[in-house]
C-alpha positions in Angstrom: 128.7 141.5 157.6 126.9 140.5 154.4 129.0 141.5 151.3 127.4 143.5 148.5 126.6 141.4 145.4 128.6 143.6 143.1 131.7 143.2 145.3 131.2 139.4 145.5 130.8 139.2 141.8 133.9 141.3 141.2 135.9 139.2 143.6 134.9 136.1 141.6 136.1 137.8 138.4 139.3 138.7 140.2 140.0 135.1 141.2 139.2 133.8 137.7 141.6 136.4 136.2 144.4 135.3 138.5 144.1 131.7 137.3 143.7 132.9 133.7 146.9 134.9 133.9 148.9 131.7 134.8 147.9 130.2 131.4 149.0 133.2 129.3 152.3 133.0 127.5 155.2 134.6 129.4 155.8 137.2 126.7 152.3 138.6 127.3 151.8 137.8 130.9 153.5 140.9 132.2 152.2 143.3 129.5 148.6 142.1 129.5 147.9 139.4 132.0 149.1 141.1 135.2 147.7 144.5 134.2 144.2 143.0 133.7 144.4 141.6 137.2 145.5 144.9 138.5 142.6 146.7 136.8 140.2 144.3 138.4 141.9 144.9 141.8 141.3 148.6 141.3 137.6 147.9 140.7 137.4 146.0 144.0 139.3 148.8 145.8 137.0 151.5 144.5 133.8 149.5 145.3 135.0 148.9 148.9 135.8 152.6 149.3 132.3 153.4 147.9 130.7 151.0 150.4 132.4 152.7 153.3 132.3 156.3 152.1 129.7 158.9 153.1 126.9 159.2 150.6 128.2 162.5 148.9 131.5 160.7 148.1 130.1 157.4 146.9 129.5 158.6 143.3 133.2 159.5 142.8 134.4 156.0 143.8 131.7 154.4 141.7 132.8 156.4 138.7 136.4 155.3 139.3 135.2 151.7 139.6 133.2 152.0 136.3 136.2 153.4 134.5 138.5 150.6 135.8 135.8 148.2 134.7 135.9 149.6 131.2 139.7 149.3 131.2 139.5 145.7 132.4 137.0 144.9 129.7 139.3 146.4 127.0 142.3 144.4 128.3 140.2 141.2 128.4 139.1 141.9 124.8 142.8 142.2 123.8 143.5 138.8 125.5 140.6 137.3 123.5 141.6 138.9 120.2 145.2 137.8 120.5 144.0 134.3 121.4 146.2 134.2 124.5 143.9 132.0 126.7 140.9 129.7 126.4 138.2 131.6 124.5 135.3 130.0 126.5 136.8 131.1 129.8 137.4 134.6 128.6 133.8 134.9 127.3 132.5 133.7 130.7 134.6 136.3 132.5 133.5 139.0 130.1 129.8 138.2 130.8 130.4 138.4 134.6 132.3 141.7 134.1 129.4 143.1 132.1 127.0 142.1 134.9 129.3 143.7 137.5 129.5 146.9 135.4 125.7 147.0 135.1 125.4 146.7 138.9 127.9 149.5 139.4 125.9 151.7 137.0 122.7 150.9 139.0 124.4 151.8 142.2 125.7 155.1 140.7 122.2 156.0 139.7 120.8 155.2 143.1 123.3 157.6 144.8 123.0 160.4 142.3 
């Protein structure tokens, strides 16, 4: 089965966040590194639920995915501002996350 582009993109972000977390100092890894990965995992979970849900329920899952996306973006911003990882890598992940959130918003509009 062909995967939706937004799910593929989010999965790529998830993998990059996992590797990014390994470079974060231990004192921040469990307070900021692991939670950003967990937030991204929530986005993936909600997108997969939306993919398989009947049309009337899709919007709810997409709203949850968008909210998790915003939370992930804020946590990533904190990682960037605290200079906990390579700035270039974080900026690339943020750009991909923005694209994924844009796609989620488009999907939300199409099911509304």
